[in-house]
């Protein structure tokens, strides 16, 4: 099953690259800048002008399989199946490429975090003779990903003027550090002003229900309007998971959610004797911890769909193992 997912993900990587070329390549050729091509500047409308809704819907639904492919990549590495590991790695790159369709930096950062976390997670059980070459290859690709992050940042923010930027005077460089850390500052600020009148009753986690409701002709809730009412000026910023949980479920709800999440995570890892189950357990847990980018549609949508796919693959894999045993 992992091999099948890896192949499908690899196919969709090339479809994503085609869409990337067709959309961004065209707009760059007519003079649209990186600063103009962003989420707040209407990147999605740019995409839908150049890509058919059917194709865009297809890649939106299928691309989250890249997270499963990333898990398969490490499973194949541990097994010593180099070709399959390479194909799964190629398929996992849709995590980055899909986010670049809107030149969103969040996909680049999340991919680096999750890959590095998984590498540390399985490093001790990797074949000893593969470790050095793997580190070299990974370092090269991470350098490429950092280059993309820096290119987007400098192209988009070099003309900005930041007030009180501290000891970092270059606006583009400041934007990178600000991008990676603002979730912590913002989360603390909006927690300070939290009140029970601003509870959103899970609205931040309603991306998938809203999409399903829309598909059946229903009227989805306006998440941005609710965030504006609850968060004020922080509605479109990165706020971090603690703040998100607090505003969605209140103090008791956030504590209960955290306890249930911990209990389920512990049971999955403790009850998983096979390495592939442990890898997928990690993949289900770590993205939730890494969701300090909450507030970005790419994260609230793509990553939540990915977690559902991982849970399905995990359950199907356990059923198959039990049947064979």
Tab-separated table of C-alpha atoms in Angstrom:
chain	number	residue	atom	x	y	z
A	1	UNK	CA	0.000	0.000	0.000
A	2	UNK	CA	2.863	2.396	0.805
A	3	UNK	CA	4.327	1.786	-2.647
A	4	UNK	CA	0.973	2.588	-4.281
A	5	UNK	CA	0.640	5.839	-2.320
A	6	UNK	CA	4.232	6.780	-3.205
A	7	UNK	CA	3.553	6.264	-6.932
A	8	UNK	CA	0.327	8.283	-6.850
A	9	UNK	CA	2.074	11.076	-4.935
A	10	UNK	CA	4.944	11.123	-7.426
A	11	UNK	CA	2.480	11.457	-10.318
A	12	UNK	CA	0.759	14.365	-8.605
A	13	UNK	CA	4.089	16.056	-7.967
A	14	UNK	CA	4.569	16.363	-11.725
A	15	UNK	CA	0.979	17.566	-12.128
A	16	UNK	CA	1.663	20.205	-9.477
A	17	UNK	CA	4.845	21.220	-11.285
A	18	UNK	CA	2.842	21.591	-14.495
A	19	UNK	CA	0.266	23.769	-12.720
A	20	UNK	CA	3.074	25.769	-11.116
A	21	UNK	CA	4.641	26.410	-14.518
A	22	UNK	CA	1.302	27.222	-16.155
A	23	UNK	CA	0.225	29.702	-13.496
A	24	UNK	CA	3.275	31.370	-11.971
A	25	UNK	CA	5.333	31.076	-15.137
A	26	UNK	CA	2.654	32.941	-17.072
A	27	UNK	CA	2.190	35.745	-14.563
A	28	UNK	CA	5.903	36.287	-14.132
A	29	UNK	CA	6.201	36.527	-17.914
A	30	UNK	CA	3.708	39.428	-17.994
A	31	UNK	CA	5.347	41.304	-15.137
A	32	UNK	CA	3.446	40.209	-12.001
A	33	UNK	CA	5.874	40.383	-9.063
A	34	UNK	CA	6.329	38.053	-6.097
A	35	UNK	CA	5.010	40.847	-3.887
A	36	UNK	CA	1.758	40.926	-5.856
A	37	UNK	CA	1.452	37.130	-6.112
A	38	UNK	CA	0.558	36.207	-2.529
A	39	UNK	CA	-2.390	35.114	-0.409
A	40	UNK	CA	-3.525	38.622	0.494
A	41	UNK	CA	-2.882	39.764	-3.067
A	42	UNK	CA	-5.236	37.194	-4.573
A	43	UNK	CA	-2.942	34.296	-5.450
A	44	UNK	CA	-5.873	31.885	-5.542
A	45	UNK	CA	-7.708	34.063	-8.071
A	46	UNK	CA	-4.527	34.094	-10.188
A	47	UNK	CA	-4.499	30.300	-10.094
A	48	UNK	CA	-8.144	29.832	-11.006
A	49	UNK	CA	-7.710	32.119	-14.001
A	50	UNK	CA	-5.060	29.848	-15.468
A	51	UNK	CA	-6.057	26.408	-14.157
A	52	UNK	CA	-9.408	24.685	-14.600
A	53	UNK	CA	-11.469	24.288	-11.403
A	54	UNK	CA	-11.593	20.524	-11.959
A	55	UNK	CA	-7.804	20.210	-12.131
A	56	UNK	CA	-7.278	22.538	-9.178
A	57	UNK	CA	-9.841	20.610	-7.113
A	58	UNK	CA	-8.167	17.328	-8.045
A	59	UNK	CA	-4.677	18.392	-6.955
A	60	UNK	CA	-6.090	20.002	-3.806
A	61	UNK	CA	-7.693	16.694	-2.832
A	62	UNK	CA	-4.810	14.412	-3.860
A	63	UNK	CA	-1.714	16.417	-2.930
A	64	UNK	CA	-2.039	15.827	0.852
A	65	UNK	CA	-1.140	12.201	0.117
A	66	UNK	CA	2.406	13.581	0.018
A	67	UNK	CA	2.484	13.350	3.822
A	68	UNK	CA	1.784	9.621	3.583
A	69	UNK	CA	4.482	9.379	0.926
A	70	UNK	CA	6.903	11.098	3.294
A	71	UNK	CA	6.227	8.421	5.907
A	72	UNK	CA	6.634	5.718	3.256
A	73	UNK	CA	9.989	7.266	2.304
A	74	UNK	CA	11.402	6.559	5.763
A	75	UNK	CA	9.842	3.100	5.949
A	76	UNK	CA	11.535	2.158	2.659
A	77	UNK	CA	14.831	3.653	3.866
A	78	UNK	CA	14.794	1.492	6.978
A	79	UNK	CA	13.983	-1.564	4.866
A	80	UNK	CA	16.899	-0.745	2.532
A	81	UNK	CA	14.609	-0.352	-0.516
A	82	UNK	CA	16.420	2.571	-2.128
A	83	UNK	CA	14.391	2.864	-5.341
A	84	UNK	CA	11.084	2.886	-3.495
A	85	UNK	CA	12.507	5.368	-0.980
A	86	UNK	CA	13.526	7.680	-3.823
A	87	UNK	CA	10.080	7.519	-5.452
A	88	UNK	CA	8.381	8.164	-2.107
A	89	UNK	CA	10.702	11.123	-1.508
A	90	UNK	CA	9.783	12.561	-4.913
A	91	UNK	CA	6.096	12.136	-4.070
A	92	UNK	CA	6.535	13.874	-0.717
A	93	UNK	CA	7.801	17.038	-2.395
A	94	UNK	CA	4.218	17.988	-3.273
A	95	UNK	CA	4.102	19.338	0.296
A	96	UNK	CA	6.421	22.088	-0.931
A	97	UNK	CA	5.275	22.471	-4.535
A	98	UNK	CA	1.568	22.693	-3.716
A	99	UNK	CA	2.230	25.534	-1.267
A	100	UNK	CA	4.347	27.295	-3.891
A	101	UNK	CA	1.289	27.494	-6.147
A	102	UNK	CA	0.462	30.509	-3.993
A	103	UNK	CA	4.136	31.191	-3.154
A	104	UNK	CA	3.318	30.307	0.458
A	105	UNK	CA	6.426	29.798	2.573
A	106	UNK	CA	4.607	27.681	5.160
A	107	UNK	CA	4.892	24.487	3.085
A	108	UNK	CA	8.667	24.867	2.867
A	109	UNK	CA	9.057	25.380	6.614
A	110	UNK	CA	6.708	22.529	7.542
A	111	UNK	CA	8.432	20.111	5.185
A	112	UNK	CA	11.827	20.878	6.708
A	113	UNK	CA	10.485	20.524	10.264
A	114	UNK	CA	8.665	17.247	9.653
A	115	UNK	CA	11.435	15.675	7.558
A	116	UNK	CA	14.068	16.574	10.132
A	117	UNK	CA	11.847	15.289	12.952
A	118	UNK	CA	11.261	11.967	11.178
A	119	UNK	CA	14.944	11.634	10.357
A	120	UNK	CA	15.849	11.945	14.028
A	121	UNK	CA	13.013	9.556	14.897
A	122	UNK	CA	14.325	6.661	12.758
A	123	UNK	CA	18.024	7.517	12.475
A	124	UNK	CA	19.205	4.820	14.893
A	125	UNK	CA	17.477	2.056	12.920
A	126	UNK	CA	18.615	3.184	9.467
A	127	UNK	CA	21.181	0.915	7.761
A	128	UNK	CA	24.566	2.166	8.928
A	129	UNK	CA	26.074	2.259	5.425
A	130	UNK	CA	23.281	4.570	4.185
A	131	UNK	CA	23.467	7.257	6.853
A	132	UNK	CA	26.339	9.326	5.434
A	133	UNK	CA	24.960	9.432	1.887
A	134	UNK	CA	21.472	10.224	3.184
A	135	UNK	CA	22.763	13.157	5.228
A	136	UNK	CA	24.535	14.547	2.148
A	137	UNK	CA	21.452	14.247	-0.051
A	138	UNK	CA	19.167	15.697	2.613
A	139	UNK	CA	21.552	18.611	3.234
A	140	UNK	CA	21.529	19.441	-0.481
A	141	UNK	CA	17.729	19.448	-0.685
A	142	UNK	CA	17.383	21.422	2.541
A	143	UNK	CA	19.749	24.004	1.088
A	144	UNK	CA	17.501	24.202	-1.977
A	145	UNK	CA	14.415	24.613	0.204
A	146	UNK	CA	16.057	27.327	2.297
A	147	UNK	CA	16.989	29.061	-0.953
A	148	UNK	CA	13.319	29.077	-1.982
A	149	UNK	CA	12.324	30.463	1.420
A	150	UNK	CA	14.935	33.219	1.187
A	151	UNK	CA	14.080	34.027	-2.452
A	152	UNK	CA	10.359	34.446	-1.727
A	153	UNK	CA	11.096	36.483	1.408
A	154	UNK	CA	13.553	38.855	-0.237
A	155	UNK	CA	11.463	39.223	-3.393
A	156	UNK	CA	8.281	39.971	-1.442
A	157	UNK	CA	9.493	41.974	1.556
A	158	UNK	CA	12.628	43.794	0.451
A	159	UNK	CA	10.636	46.997	-0.149
A	160	UNK	CA	8.760	46.864	3.167
A	161	UNK	CA	9.543	49.224	6.024
A	162	UNK	CA	9.309	47.737	9.519
A	163	UNK	CA	8.923	49.947	12.547
A	164	UNK	CA	10.935	48.919	15.583
A	165	UNK	CA	12.625	45.995	13.852
A	166	UNK	CA	15.324	45.913	16.513
A	167	UNK	CA	18.885	44.966	15.581
A	168	UNK	CA	17.814	43.509	12.193
A	169	UNK	CA	17.583	46.410	9.780
A	170	UNK	CA	17.112	44.522	6.497
A	171	UNK	CA	13.317	44.229	5.977
A	172	UNK	CA	13.494	40.931	4.040
A	173	UNK	CA	15.754	39.296	6.625
A	174	UNK	CA	13.530	40.628	9.397
A	175	UNK	CA	10.488	39.126	7.663
A	176	UNK	CA	12.047	35.636	7.809
A	177	UNK	CA	12.660	35.743	11.564
A	178	UNK	CA	9.294	37.417	12.094
A	179	UNK	CA	7.601	34.737	9.999
A	180	UNK	CA	9.101	31.921	12.068
A	181	UNK	CA	8.379	33.446	15.482
A	182	UNK	CA	5.280	35.658	15.280
A	183	UNK	CA	2.988	32.758	16.282
A	184	UNK	CA	4.481	32.825	19.790
A	185	UNK	CA	4.112	36.579	20.324
A	186	UNK	CA	0.658	36.728	18.736
A	187	UNK	CA	-0.578	33.749	20.726
A	188	UNK	CA	0.452	35.330	24.018
A	189	UNK	CA	-1.206	38.631	23.085
A	190	UNK	CA	-4.592	37.201	22.130
A	191	UNK	CA	-4.627	34.850	25.137
A	192	UNK	CA	-4.274	37.945	27.348
A	193	UNK	CA	-7.530	39.408	26.037
A	194	UNK	CA	-9.521	36.166	25.782
A	195	UNK	CA	-13.067	36.168	27.133
A	196	UNK	CA	-15.846	33.595	27.021
A	197	UNK	CA	-17.812	35.852	24.652
A	198	UNK	CA	-15.184	35.181	21.982
A	199	UNK	CA	-15.347	31.361	21.986
A	200	UNK	CA	-15.568	30.179	18.370
A	201	UNK	CA	-16.841	26.637	19.037
A	202	UNK	CA	-14.299	24.839	16.839
A	203	UNK	CA	-14.517	27.215	13.869
A	204	UNK	CA	-10.760	27.069	13.258
A	205	UNK	CA	-11.113	23.341	12.621
A	206	UNK	CA	-14.125	23.637	10.320
A	207	UNK	CA	-12.287	23.796	6.981
A	208	UNK	CA	-13.192	20.223	5.981
A	209	UNK	CA	-16.837	20.374	7.197
A	210	UNK	CA	-17.245	23.654	5.303
A	211	UNK	CA	-15.892	22.120	2.099
A	212	UNK	CA	-18.243	19.149	2.461
A	213	UNK	CA	-21.163	21.491	3.161
A	214	UNK	CA	-20.321	23.569	0.085
A	215	UNK	CA	-20.138	20.457	-2.085
A	216	UNK	CA	-23.748	19.624	-1.151
A	217	UNK	CA	-25.004	23.150	-1.784
A	218	UNK	CA	-24.920	24.354	1.801
A	219	UNK	CA	-23.768	27.732	3.076
A	220	UNK	CA	-20.461	27.375	4.977
A	221	UNK	CA	-19.645	29.606	7.907
A	222	UNK	CA	-17.417	32.612	7.263
A	223	UNK	CA	-14.346	31.601	9.275
A	224	UNK	CA	-12.495	34.856	8.579
A	225	UNK	CA	-15.434	36.914	9.864
A	226	UNK	CA	-15.488	34.880	13.072
A	227	UNK	CA	-11.741	35.309	13.497
A	228	UNK	CA	-12.029	39.053	12.949
A	229	UNK	CA	-14.696	39.229	15.626
A	230	UNK	CA	-12.689	37.093	18.081
A	231	UNK	CA	-9.064	38.069	17.373
A	232	UNK	CA	-9.356	41.591	16.032
A	233	UNK	CA	-6.110	42.695	14.348
A	234	UNK	CA	-4.627	39.214	14.895
A	235	UNK	CA	-7.277	37.465	12.761
A	236	UNK	CA	-5.038	36.957	9.718
A	237	UNK	CA	-1.809	36.328	11.621
A	238	UNK	CA	-0.139	33.154	12.933
A	239	UNK	CA	-1.380	32.592	16.464
A	240	UNK	CA	-0.234	29.128	17.536
A	241	UNK	CA	-2.095	26.037	18.720
A	242	UNK	CA	-2.579	27.007	22.424
A	243	UNK	CA	-4.349	30.225	21.448
A	244	UNK	CA	-6.364	28.476	18.725
A	245	UNK	CA	-7.551	25.796	21.166
A	246	UNK	CA	-8.437	28.391	23.792
A	247	UNK	CA	-10.558	30.463	21.434
A	248	UNK	CA	-12.256	27.391	19.982
A	249	UNK	CA	-13.053	25.476	23.169
A	250	UNK	CA	-12.371	27.691	26.187
A	251	UNK	CA	-9.998	26.810	29.042
A	252	UNK	CA	-11.639	23.537	30.039
A	253	UNK	CA	-12.180	22.505	26.415
A	254	UNK	CA	-8.554	23.225	25.518
A	255	UNK	CA	-7.329	21.147	28.488
A	256	UNK	CA	-9.678	18.283	27.597
A	257	UNK	CA	-8.621	18.396	23.935
A	258	UNK	CA	-4.956	18.338	24.943
A	259	UNK	CA	-5.468	15.420	27.325
A	260	UNK	CA	-7.365	13.358	24.728
A	261	UNK	CA	-4.722	14.146	22.106
A	262	UNK	CA	-1.941	13.052	24.475
A	263	UNK	CA	-3.792	9.867	25.474
A	264	UNK	CA	-4.493	8.815	21.891
A	265	UNK	CA	-0.930	9.618	20.810
A	266	UNK	CA	0.487	7.554	23.686
A	267	UNK	CA	-1.783	4.605	22.908
A	268	UNK	CA	-0.902	4.641	19.214
A	269	UNK	CA	2.847	4.709	19.789
A	270	UNK	CA	2.840	2.263	22.705
A	271	UNK	CA	0.571	-0.178	20.879
A	272	UNK	CA	2.534	-0.078	17.636
A	273	UNK	CA	5.263	-2.696	17.512
A	274	UNK	CA	5.896	-2.385	13.798
A	275	UNK	CA	8.091	0.496	12.644
A	276	UNK	CA	5.675	1.686	9.943
A	277	UNK	CA	2.959	2.174	12.540
A	278	UNK	CA	5.300	4.186	14.716
A	279	UNK	CA	6.267	6.354	11.728
A	280	UNK	CA	2.655	7.085	10.883
A	281	UNK	CA	1.849	7.729	14.524
A	282	UNK	CA	4.626	10.320	14.507
A	283	UNK	CA	3.271	11.811	11.268
A	284	UNK	CA	-0.178	12.194	12.824
A	285	UNK	CA	1.194	13.776	15.992
A	286	UNK	CA	3.995	16.049	14.825
A	287	UNK	CA	2.009	18.140	12.285
A	288	UNK	CA	-0.457	19.075	15.011
A	289	UNK	CA	2.420	20.327	17.139
A	290	UNK	CA	3.847	22.156	14.123
A	291	UNK	CA	0.593	23.959	13.335
A	292	UNK	CA	1.845	27.266	14.691
A	293	UNK	CA	0.987	28.550	11.218
A	294	UNK	CA	-2.728	28.366	12.027
A	295	UNK	CA	-4.533	31.141	10.224
A	296	UNK	CA	-3.147	30.182	6.811
A	297	UNK	CA	-5.649	28.402	4.550
A	298	UNK	CA	-2.895	26.126	3.235
A	299	UNK	CA	-2.281	24.773	6.728
A	300	UNK	CA	-5.843	24.633	8.037
A	301	UNK	CA	-6.962	22.824	4.901
A	302	UNK	CA	-4.105	20.827	3.405
A	303	UNK	CA	-2.669	19.577	6.670
A	304	UNK	CA	-6.017	18.554	8.127
A	305	UNK	CA	-6.812	16.544	4.993
A	306	UNK	CA	-3.357	14.969	5.223
A	307	UNK	CA	-3.989	13.832	8.796
A	308	UNK	CA	-7.216	12.119	7.689
A	309	UNK	CA	-5.323	10.296	4.922
A	310	UNK	CA	-2.662	9.202	7.403
A	311	UNK	CA	-5.273	7.857	9.798
A	312	UNK	CA	-6.937	5.893	6.972
A	313	UNK	CA	-3.633	4.398	5.803
A	314	UNK	CA	-2.701	3.586	9.403
A	315	UNK	CA	-6.004	1.784	10.027
A	316	UNK	CA	-5.941	-0.116	6.718
A	317	UNK	CA	-2.325	-1.177	7.366
A	318	UNK	CA	-3.202	-2.513	10.818
A	319	UNK	CA	-6.141	-4.462	9.418
A	320	UNK	CA	-3.950	-6.024	6.711
A	321	UNK	CA	-1.291	-7.010	9.226
A	322	UNK	CA	-3.882	-8.660	11.478
A	323	UNK	CA	-5.382	-10.571	8.544
A	324	UNK	CA	-1.968	-11.840	7.393
A	325	UNK	CA	-0.968	-12.809	10.904
